[in-house]
PDB file of C-alpha atoms in Angstrom:
ATOM      1  CA  UNK A   8      67.885 -67.239 -55.356  1.00 68.00           C
ATOM      2  CA  UNK A   9      68.610 -64.116 -53.313  1.00 84.00           C
ATOM      3  CA  UNK A  10      70.763 -61.050 -53.852  1.00 88.00           C
ATOM      4  CA  UNK A  11      73.392 -59.724 -51.470  1.00 91.00           C
ATOM      5  CA  UNK A  12      75.391 -56.510 -51.558  1.00 92.00           C
ATOM      6  CA  UNK A  13      78.075 -54.859 -49.498  1.00 92.00           C
ATOM      7  CA  UNK A  14      80.028 -51.634 -49.546  1.00 92.00           C
ATOM      8  CA  UNK A  15      82.846 -50.178 -47.460  1.00 89.00           C
ATOM      9  CA  UNK A  16      84.141 -46.684 -48.117  1.00 89.00           C
ATOM     10  CA  UNK A  17      87.846 -45.912 -48.095  1.00 84.00           C
ATOM     11  CA  UNK A  18      87.143 -42.212 -47.501  1.00 80.00           C
ATOM     12  CA  UNK A  19      84.141 -42.223 -45.167  1.00 65.00           C
ATOM     13  CA  UNK A  20      85.221 -39.353 -42.924  1.00 72.00           C
ATOM     14  CA  UNK A  21      81.968 -38.079 -41.515  1.00 68.00           C
ATOM     15  CA  UNK A  22      80.027 -40.799 -43.305  1.00 80.00           C
ATOM     16  CA  UNK A  23      78.739 -41.349 -46.832  1.00 90.00           C
ATOM     17  CA  UNK A  24      75.196 -41.917 -48.114  1.00 94.00           C
ATOM     18  CA  UNK A  25      75.350 -45.649 -47.448  1.00 95.00           C
ATOM     19  CA  UNK A  26      71.560 -46.025 -47.246  1.00 96.00           C
ATOM     20  CA  UNK A  27      71.090 -44.676 -50.776  1.00 97.00           C
ATOM     21  CA  UNK A  28      74.043 -46.601 -52.194  1.00 96.00           C
ATOM     22  CA  UNK A  29      72.967 -49.964 -50.787  1.00 96.00           C
ATOM     23  CA  UNK A  30      69.408 -49.300 -51.986  1.00 97.00           C
ATOM     24  CA  UNK A  31      70.581 -48.779 -55.565  1.00 96.00           C
ATOM     25  CA  UNK A  32      72.671 -51.929 -55.415  1.00 95.00           C
ATOM     26  CA  UNK A  33      69.798 -54.026 -54.060  1.00 95.00           C
ATOM     27  CA  UNK A  34      67.167 -52.563 -56.362  1.00 95.00           C
ATOM     28  CA  UNK A  35      69.253 -53.605 -59.370  1.00 93.00           C
ATOM     29  CA  UNK A  36      68.883 -57.197 -58.082  1.00 90.00           C
ATOM     30  CA  UNK A  37      65.166 -56.930 -57.356  1.00 87.00           C
ATOM     31  CA  UNK A  38      64.453 -59.904 -59.620  1.00 86.00           C
ATOM     32  CA  UNK A  39      66.589 -62.108 -57.352  1.00 84.00           C
ATOM     33  CA  UNK A  40      64.627 -61.431 -54.179  1.00 77.00           C
ATOM     34  CA  UNK A  41      61.235 -59.680 -54.265  1.00 80.00           C
ATOM     35  CA  UNK A  42      59.883 -60.934 -50.918  1.00 87.00           C
ATOM     36  CA  UNK A  43      61.785 -58.820 -48.397  1.00 91.00           C
ATOM     37  CA  UNK A  44      64.747 -56.469 -48.159  1.00 95.00           C
ATOM     38  CA  UNK A  45      67.115 -55.851 -45.298  1.00 96.00           C
ATOM     39  CA  UNK A  46      70.016 -53.566 -44.462  1.00 97.00           C
ATOM     40  CA  UNK A  47      72.819 -53.665 -41.896  1.00 96.00           C
ATOM     41  CA  UNK A  48      74.122 -50.103 -41.898  1.00 96.00           C
ATOM     42  CA  UNK A  49      76.967 -48.725 -39.809  1.00 93.00           C
ATOM     43  CA  UNK A  50      76.584 -45.112 -38.797  1.00 89.00           C
ATOM     44  CA  UNK A  51      78.922 -42.906 -36.786  1.00 83.00           C
ATOM     45  CA  UNK A  52      80.031 -44.813 -33.689  1.00 79.00           C
ATOM     46  CA  UNK A  53      79.468 -43.230 -30.309  1.00 78.00           C
ATOM     47  CA  UNK A  54      79.484 -44.266 -26.687  1.00 85.00           C
ATOM     48  CA  UNK A  55      75.727 -44.798 -26.784  1.00 94.00           C
ATOM     49  CA  UNK A  56      73.880 -47.881 -27.999  1.00 96.00           C
ATOM     50  CA  UNK A  57      71.287 -48.001 -30.747  1.00 96.00           C
ATOM     51  CA  UNK A  58      68.691 -50.758 -30.685  1.00 97.00           C
ATOM     52  CA  UNK A  59      66.284 -51.565 -33.496  1.00 97.00           C
ATOM     53  CA  UNK A  60      63.269 -53.667 -32.521  1.00 98.00           C
ATOM     54  CA  UNK A  61      59.834 -54.657 -33.743  1.00 98.00           C
ATOM     55  CA  UNK A  62      56.619 -55.297 -31.836  1.00 98.00           C
ATOM     56  CA  UNK A  63      54.674 -56.995 -34.641  1.00 96.00           C
ATOM     57  CA  UNK A  64      55.098 -58.292 -38.158  1.00 94.00           C
ATOM     58  CA  UNK A  65      53.957 -56.607 -41.342  1.00 93.00           C
ATOM     59  CA  UNK A  66      51.638 -59.583 -41.911  1.00 92.00           C
ATOM     60  CA  UNK A  67      49.909 -59.463 -38.518  1.00 93.00           C
ATOM     61  CA  UNK A  68      46.153 -58.829 -38.714  1.00 93.00           C
ATOM     62  CA  UNK A  69      45.151 -55.283 -37.830  1.00 93.00           C
ATOM     63  CA  UNK A  70      42.384 -56.210 -35.410  1.00 93.00           C
ATOM     64  CA  UNK A  71      40.572 -53.723 -33.187  1.00 92.00           C
ATOM     65  CA  UNK A  72      43.179 -54.103 -30.427  1.00 94.00           C
ATOM     66  CA  UNK A  73      46.303 -53.842 -32.622  1.00 96.00           C
ATOM     67  CA  UNK A  74      47.210 -50.205 -31.963  1.00 95.00           C
ATOM     68  CA  UNK A  75      46.505 -50.418 -28.223  1.00 97.00           C
ATOM     69  CA  UNK A  76      48.519 -53.648 -27.944  1.00 97.00           C
ATOM     70  CA  UNK A  77      51.521 -52.063 -29.682  1.00 97.00           C
ATOM     71  CA  UNK A  78      51.272 -48.994 -27.431  1.00 97.00           C
ATOM     72  CA  UNK A  79      51.173 -51.128 -24.275  1.00 97.00           C
ATOM     73  CA  UNK A  80      54.111 -53.256 -25.372  1.00 97.00           C
ATOM     74  CA  UNK A  81      56.171 -50.226 -26.346  1.00 97.00           C
ATOM     75  CA  UNK A  82      55.625 -48.893 -22.831  1.00 97.00           C
ATOM     76  CA  UNK A  83      56.796 -52.239 -21.413  1.00 97.00           C
ATOM     77  CA  UNK A  84      59.983 -52.108 -23.501  1.00 98.00           C
ATOM     78  CA  UNK A  85      60.809 -48.592 -22.319  1.00 97.00           C
ATOM     79  CA  UNK A  86      59.995 -49.546 -18.742  1.00 97.00           C
ATOM     80  CA  UNK A  87      62.324 -52.549 -18.821  1.00 97.00           C
ATOM     81  CA  UNK A  88      65.162 -50.601 -20.404  1.00 97.00           C
ATOM     82  CA  UNK A  89      64.994 -47.967 -17.688  1.00 96.00           C
ATOM     83  CA  UNK A  90      64.494 -50.481 -14.884  1.00 95.00           C
ATOM     84  CA  UNK A  91      67.691 -52.307 -15.808  1.00 95.00           C
ATOM     85  CA  UNK A  92      69.887 -49.256 -16.023  1.00 95.00           C
ATOM     86  CA  UNK A  93      69.510 -47.872 -19.540  1.00 97.00           C
ATOM     87  CA  UNK A  94      69.405 -44.097 -19.873  1.00 97.00           C
ATOM     88  CA  UNK A  95      67.221 -43.456 -22.922  1.00 97.00           C
ATOM     89  CA  UNK A  96      68.095 -40.468 -25.110  1.00 96.00           C
ATOM     90  CA  UNK A  97      65.353 -40.901 -27.684  1.00 95.00           C
ATOM     91  CA  UNK A  98      62.943 -43.477 -29.055  1.00 96.00           C
ATOM     92  CA  UNK A  99      61.639 -43.140 -32.602  1.00 96.00           C
ATOM     93  CA  UNK A 100      58.617 -44.821 -34.164  1.00 96.00           C
ATOM     94  CA  UNK A 101      59.821 -45.884 -37.610  1.00 96.00           C
ATOM     95  CA  UNK A 102      56.585 -47.628 -38.597  1.00 96.00           C
ATOM     96  CA  UNK A 103      53.491 -48.706 -36.699  1.00 96.00           C
ATOM     97  CA  UNK A 104      55.467 -51.733 -35.422  1.00 97.00           C
ATOM     98  CA  UNK A 105      59.191 -50.873 -35.757  1.00 98.00           C
ATOM     99  CA  UNK A 106      61.237 -48.690 -33.396  1.00 98.00           C
ATOM    100  CA  UNK A 107      64.692 -47.219 -32.937  1.00 98.00           C
ATOM    101  CA  UNK A 108      65.964 -46.346 -29.468  1.00 97.00           C
ATOM    102  CA  UNK A 109      69.265 -44.698 -28.465  1.00 97.00           C
ATOM    103  CA  UNK A 110      70.501 -45.109 -24.915  1.00 97.00           C
ATOM    104  CA  UNK A 111      73.473 -45.398 -22.588  1.00 97.00           C
ATOM    105  CA  UNK A 112      73.997 -48.683 -20.774  1.00 96.00           C
ATOM    106  CA  UNK A 113      76.823 -50.340 -18.850  1.00 94.00           C
ATOM    107  CA  UNK A 114      75.334 -53.758 -18.133  1.00 92.00           C
ATOM    108  CA  UNK A 115      75.107 -57.102 -19.936  1.00 92.00           C
ATOM    109  CA  UNK A 116      73.765 -56.824 -23.509  1.00 91.00           C
ATOM    110  CA  UNK A 117      72.398 -60.358 -23.637  1.00 90.00           C
ATOM    111  CA  UNK A 118      70.390 -59.833 -20.476  1.00 93.00           C
ATOM    112  CA  UNK A 119      69.000 -56.562 -21.786  1.00 95.00           C
ATOM    113  CA  UNK A 120      68.060 -58.038 -25.170  1.00 94.00           C
ATOM    114  CA  UNK A 121      66.397 -61.014 -23.479  1.00 94.00           C
ATOM    115  CA  UNK A 122      64.359 -58.712 -21.238  1.00 95.00           C
ATOM    116  CA  UNK A 123      63.133 -56.767 -24.258  1.00 96.00           C
ATOM    117  CA  UNK A 124      62.282 -59.910 -26.207  1.00 95.00           C
ATOM    118  CA  UNK A 125      60.296 -61.189 -23.240  1.00 96.00           C
ATOM    119  CA  UNK A 126      57.735 -58.483 -24.035  1.00 97.00           C
ATOM    120  CA  UNK A 127      54.941 -60.066 -26.151  1.00 95.00           C
ATOM    121  CA  UNK A 128      55.669 -59.709 -29.878  1.00 95.00           C
ATOM    122  CA  UNK A 129      59.049 -58.027 -29.381  1.00 96.00           C
ATOM    123  CA  UNK A 130      62.104 -58.930 -31.458  1.00 96.00           C
ATOM    124  CA  UNK A 131      65.465 -57.167 -31.212  1.00 96.00           C
ATOM    125  CA  UNK A 132      66.823 -56.778 -34.731  1.00 96.00           C
ATOM    126  CA  UNK A 133      70.146 -55.211 -33.782  1.00 95.00           C
ATOM    127  CA  UNK A 134      72.000 -53.676 -30.875  1.00 94.00           C
ATOM    128  CA  UNK A 135      75.316 -51.888 -31.055  1.00 92.00           C
ATOM    129  CA  UNK A 136      77.263 -48.648 -31.036  1.00 93.00           C
ATOM    130  CA  UNK A 137      77.171 -48.284 -34.837  1.00 92.00           C
ATOM    131  CA  UNK A 138      75.107 -51.139 -36.340  1.00 94.00           C
ATOM    132  CA  UNK A 139      71.477 -50.620 -37.318  1.00 96.00           C
ATOM    133  CA  UNK A 140      69.523 -53.451 -38.970  1.00 97.00           C
ATOM    134  CA  UNK A 141      66.448 -52.399 -40.902  1.00 97.00           C
ATOM    135  CA  UNK A 142      64.340 -55.005 -42.688  1.00 96.00           C
ATOM    136  CA  UNK A 143      60.801 -55.394 -43.928  1.00 96.00           C
ATOM    137  CA  UNK A 144      58.674 -56.846 -46.700  1.00 95.00           C
ATOM    138  CA  UNK A 145      58.985 -55.461 -50.221  1.00 93.00           C
ATOM    139  CA  UNK A 146      61.770 -54.388 -52.563  1.00 94.00           C
ATOM    140  CA  UNK A 147      64.678 -52.130 -51.662  1.00 95.00           C
ATOM    141  CA  UNK A 148      63.089 -48.870 -52.770  1.00 96.00           C
ATOM    142  CA  UNK A 149      59.905 -49.620 -50.821  1.00 95.00           C
ATOM    143  CA  UNK A 150      61.777 -50.423 -47.604  1.00 96.00           C
ATOM    144  CA  UNK A 151      64.190 -47.502 -48.007  1.00 97.00           C
ATOM    145  CA  UNK A 152      61.289 -45.103 -48.495  1.00 97.00           C
ATOM    146  CA  UNK A 153      59.338 -46.522 -45.574  1.00 96.00           C
ATOM    147  CA  UNK A 154      62.309 -46.145 -43.189  1.00 97.00           C
ATOM    148  CA  UNK A 155      63.746 -42.965 -44.783  1.00 96.00           C
ATOM    149  CA  UNK A 156      67.109 -44.601 -45.431  1.00 97.00           C
ATOM    150  CA  UNK A 157      68.075 -42.059 -48.081  1.00 94.00           C
ATOM    151  CA  UNK A 158      69.319 -39.799 -45.300  1.00 94.00           C
ATOM    152  CA  UNK A 159      71.293 -42.519 -43.496  1.00 96.00           C
ATOM    153  CA  UNK A 160      74.996 -41.724 -43.548  1.00 94.00           C
ATOM    154  CA  UNK A 161      77.681 -44.176 -42.491  1.00 93.00           C
ATOM    155  CA  UNK A 162      80.955 -45.920 -43.176  1.00 91.00           C
ATOM    156  CA  UNK A 163      79.867 -49.296 -44.547  1.00 92.00           C
ATOM    157  CA  UNK A 164      76.974 -51.717 -44.807  1.00 93.00           C
ATOM    158  CA  UNK A 165      75.509 -54.877 -46.267  1.00 94.00           C
ATOM    159  CA  UNK A 166      72.104 -55.653 -47.713  1.00 95.00           C
ATOM    160  CA  UNK A 167      69.938 -58.534 -48.828  1.00 94.00           C
ATOM    161  CA  UNK A 168      67.004 -59.066 -51.171  1.00 92.00           C
ATOM    162  CA  UNK A 169      65.248 -62.318 -50.295  1.00 88.00           C
ATOM    163  CA  UNK A 170      63.356 -64.900 -52.258  1.00 80.00           C
ATOM    164  CA  UNK A 171      61.870 -67.133 -49.559  1.00 75.00           C
ATOM    165  CA  UNK A 172      62.495 -70.848 -50.116  1.00 71.00           C
ATOM    166  CA  UNK A 173      62.900 -72.366 -46.658  1.00 65.00           C
ATOM    167  CA  UNK A 174      60.573 -70.330 -44.403  1.00 67.00           C
ATOM    168  CA  UNK A 175      57.716 -67.838 -44.306  1.00 77.00           C
ATOM    169  CA  UNK A 176      57.736 -64.408 -45.867  1.00 85.00           C
ATOM    170  CA  UNK A 177      57.912 -62.275 -42.739  1.00 86.00           C
ATOM    171  CA  UNK A 178      60.261 -59.826 -41.024  1.00 92.00           C
ATOM    172  CA  UNK A 179      61.781 -62.517 -38.780  1.00 89.00           C
ATOM    173  CA  UNK A 180      62.792 -64.532 -41.846  1.00 87.00           C
ATOM    174  CA  UNK A 181      64.314 -61.527 -43.608  1.00 90.00           C
ATOM    175  CA  UNK A 182      68.056 -60.831 -43.586  1.00 91.00           C
ATOM    176  CA  UNK A 183      70.385 -59.490 -42.183  1.00 94.00           C
ATOM    177  CA  UNK A 184      70.706 -61.295 -38.874  1.00 93.00           C
ATOM    178  CA  UNK A 185      72.337 -59.870 -35.784  1.00 91.00           C
ATOM    179  CA  UNK A 186      74.945 -62.151 -34.182  1.00 89.00           C
ATOM    180  CA  UNK A 187      73.162 -61.872 -30.815  1.00 89.00           C
ATOM    181  CA  UNK A 188      74.432 -60.866 -28.270  1.00 86.00           C
ATOM    182  CA  UNK A 189      77.538 -59.334 -29.918  1.00 85.00           C
ATOM    183  CA  UNK A 190      77.128 -55.668 -30.685  1.00 85.00           C
ATOM    184  CA  UNK A 191      77.899 -54.488 -34.216  1.00 89.00           C
ATOM    185  CA  UNK A 192      78.028 -57.923 -35.928  1.00 89.00           C
ATOM    186  CA  UNK A 193      75.579 -58.802 -38.717  1.00 91.00           C
ATOM    187  CA  UNK A 194      75.258 -61.463 -41.439  1.00 91.00           C
ATOM    188  CA  UNK A 195      73.596 -61.821 -44.850  1.00 91.00           C
ATOM    189  CA  UNK A 196      73.473 -65.128 -46.718  1.00 88.00           C
ATOM    190  CA  UNK A 197      72.691 -66.441 -50.188  1.00 86.00           C
ATOM    191  CA  UNK A 198      72.246 -70.204 -50.468  1.00 82.00           C
ATOM    192  CA  UNK A 199      71.047 -73.156 -48.434  1.00 84.00           C
ATOM    193  CA  UNK A 200      72.440 -74.940 -45.390  1.00 88.00           C
ATOM    194  CA  UNK A 201      71.865 -78.664 -45.722  1.00 89.00           C
ATOM    195  CA  UNK A 202      72.688 -79.467 -42.076  1.00 91.00           C
ATOM    196  CA  UNK A 203      70.398 -76.745 -40.718  1.00 89.00           C
ATOM    197  CA  UNK A 204      68.353 -78.912 -38.358  1.00 92.00           C
ATOM    198  CA  UNK A 205      71.425 -80.626 -36.916  1.00 93.00           C
ATOM    199  CA  UNK A 206      73.047 -77.290 -36.074  1.00 92.00           C
ATOM    200  CA  UNK A 207      69.839 -75.700 -34.813  1.00 92.00           C
ATOM    201  CA  UNK A 208      69.305 -78.506 -32.290  1.00 93.00           C
ATOM    202  CA  UNK A 209      72.949 -78.336 -31.240  1.00 91.00           C
ATOM    203  CA  UNK A 210      72.923 -74.554 -30.759  1.00 90.00           C
ATOM    204  CA  UNK A 211      69.590 -74.602 -28.933  1.00 90.00           C
ATOM    205  CA  UNK A 212      71.017 -77.140 -26.482  1.00 91.00           C
ATOM    206  CA  UNK A 213      73.825 -74.637 -25.844  1.00 86.00           C
ATOM    207  CA  UNK A 214      71.247 -72.031 -24.847  1.00 84.00           C
ATOM    208  CA  UNK A 215      71.005 -69.987 -28.033  1.00 86.00           C
ATOM    209  CA  UNK A 216      67.705 -68.538 -29.200  1.00 84.00           C
ATOM    210  CA  UNK A 217      66.243 -68.352 -32.709  1.00 87.00           C
ATOM    211  CA  UNK A 218      63.644 -65.880 -33.959  1.00 86.00           C
ATOM    212  CA  UNK A 219      62.856 -67.546 -37.285  1.00 86.00           C
ATOM    213  CA  UNK A 220      62.722 -70.832 -39.180  1.00 86.00           C
ATOM    214  CA  UNK A 221      65.143 -69.496 -41.776  1.00 86.00           C
ATOM    215  CA  UNK A 222      68.283 -71.592 -42.209  1.00 87.00           C
ATOM    216  CA  UNK A 223      70.397 -68.459 -42.659  1.00 86.00           C
ATOM    217  CA  UNK A 224      69.942 -67.462 -39.017  1.00 89.00           C
ATOM    218  CA  UNK A 225      72.145 -70.443 -38.128  1.00 90.00           C
ATOM    219  CA  UNK A 226      75.194 -68.593 -39.472  1.00 91.00           C
ATOM    220  CA  UNK A 227      74.737 -65.599 -37.175  1.00 90.00           C
ATOM    221  CA  UNK A 228      74.139 -67.810 -34.127  1.00 89.00           C
ATOM    222  CA  UNK A 229      77.086 -70.043 -35.056  1.00 91.00           C
ATOM    223  CA  UNK A 230      79.414 -67.027 -35.312  1.00 90.00           C
ATOM    224  CA  UNK A 231      78.137 -65.712 -31.983  1.00 89.00           C
ATOM    225  CA  UNK A 232      78.903 -69.018 -30.257  1.00 89.00           C
ATOM    226  CA  UNK A 233      82.407 -69.187 -31.710  1.00 91.00           C
ATOM    227  CA  UNK A 234      83.184 -65.594 -30.740  1.00 89.00           C
ATOM    228  CA  UNK A 235      81.841 -66.172 -27.228  1.00 88.00           C
ATOM    229  CA  UNK A 236      84.517 -68.873 -26.939  1.00 91.00           C
ATOM    230  CA  UNK A 237      87.181 -66.324 -27.864  1.00 92.00           C
ATOM    231  CA  UNK A 238      87.462 -66.746 -31.642  1.00 91.00           C
ATOM    232  CA  UNK A 239      87.842 -63.699 -33.873  1.00 89.00           C
ATOM    233  CA  UNK A 240      85.194 -63.062 -36.532  1.00 87.00           C
ATOM    234  CA  UNK A 241      87.683 -64.091 -39.226  1.00 88.00           C
ATOM    235  CA  UNK A 242      88.509 -67.386 -37.486  1.00 91.00           C
ATOM    236  CA  UNK A 243      84.840 -68.117 -36.803  1.00 90.00           C
ATOM    237  CA  UNK A 244      84.000 -67.586 -40.479  1.00 88.00           C
ATOM    238  CA  UNK A 245      86.840 -69.839 -41.545  1.00 89.00           C
ATOM    239  CA  UNK A 246      85.634 -72.624 -39.246  1.00 92.00           C
ATOM    240  CA  UNK A 247      82.092 -72.233 -40.534  1.00 90.00           C
ATOM    241  CA  UNK A 248      83.211 -73.304 -44.010  1.00 87.00           C
ATOM    242  CA  UNK A 249      84.103 -76.718 -42.605  1.00 89.00           C
ATOM    243  CA  UNK A 250      81.137 -77.171 -40.278  1.00 92.00           C
ATOM    244  CA  UNK A 251      78.154 -75.568 -42.024  1.00 91.00           C
ATOM    245  CA  UNK A 252      77.315 -77.670 -45.085  1.00 85.00           C
ATOM    246  CA  UNK A 253      75.900 -76.318 -48.306  1.00 76.00           C
ATOM    247  CA  UNK A 254      76.720 -74.229 -51.348  1.00 66.00           C
ATOM    248  CA  UNK A 255      76.450 -70.617 -50.276  1.00 74.00           C
ATOM    249  CA  UNK A 256      77.959 -67.181 -50.059  1.00 81.00           C
ATOM    250  CA  UNK A 257      77.621 -64.990 -47.012  1.00 78.00           C
ATOM    251  CA  UNK A 258      78.936 -61.696 -45.729  1.00 80.00           C
ATOM    252  CA  UNK A 259      79.600 -61.001 -42.066  1.00 79.00           C
ATOM    253  CA  UNK A 260      80.255 -57.416 -41.160  1.00 82.00           C
ATOM    254  CA  UNK A 261      81.402 -55.660 -37.984  1.00 83.00           C
ATOM    255  CA  UNK A 262      82.077 -52.075 -37.006  1.00 73.00           C
ATOM    256  CA  UNK A 263      85.710 -52.289 -38.084  1.00 65.00           C
ATOM    257  CA  UNK A 264      85.968 -55.170 -40.594  1.00 55.00           C
ATOM    258  CA  UNK A 265      84.219 -56.759 -43.545  1.00 54.00           C
ATOM    259  CA  UNK A 266      84.509 -60.460 -44.355  1.00 60.00           C
ATOM    260  CA  UNK A 267      83.111 -62.605 -47.155  1.00 58.00           C
ATOM    261  CA  UNK A 268      82.852 -66.415 -47.080  1.00 62.00           C
ATOM    262  CA  UNK A 269      82.064 -68.654 -50.058  1.00 54.00           C
TER     263      UNK A 269
END
């Protein structure tokens, strides 16, 4: 039993306070998902990319080497971005393990994301011109305060409050999921996929990667595969209703469209 929310503004010239609005919506459903909260927020689009990534999980033990290990791995991420042609504008430390980096890049997004995720402990949460995925353990107000989302202005967004039933309570298992490697496409899901293992094996054989054991990640990877074959997001969602079994509702959102599947 999870809670999902979405909002798109008809008059978002210059952006609205989407971080605050989604937080209020999710906090009202706190009882439906107290384990973790996630946001896919769309800010002003520009020619630059924004990447959100983590270098550890909130649950990881804080041993004597934790801070040094994070510092070394952050350096490796920056080094790889620059080595493969990214011009970094800024990199922000959101928490002791979560980062936001803005950069210009003209190469292959999948290759860049794979290079970053090859750094020990690294996971790319989102990558796009407008999309930013923020997720962590705790309720909506806790996560919004931790990441200062009250000041986030944008045009639309989706959110998710999770009650873990199929996988661990960790950041990797939290929603939303980025439809890697497509920029600006994210998914939240409420329900259960009964043919999860069948589709996971099939998608892994096609070369797709998974960062969690959560069945919901299947939807994002499924959409990514369909779109890589030339399908639109709308068509990919429609096909998913026939091929992904279960009783569920999910929202897939892009920079310029919002779709809901039931």
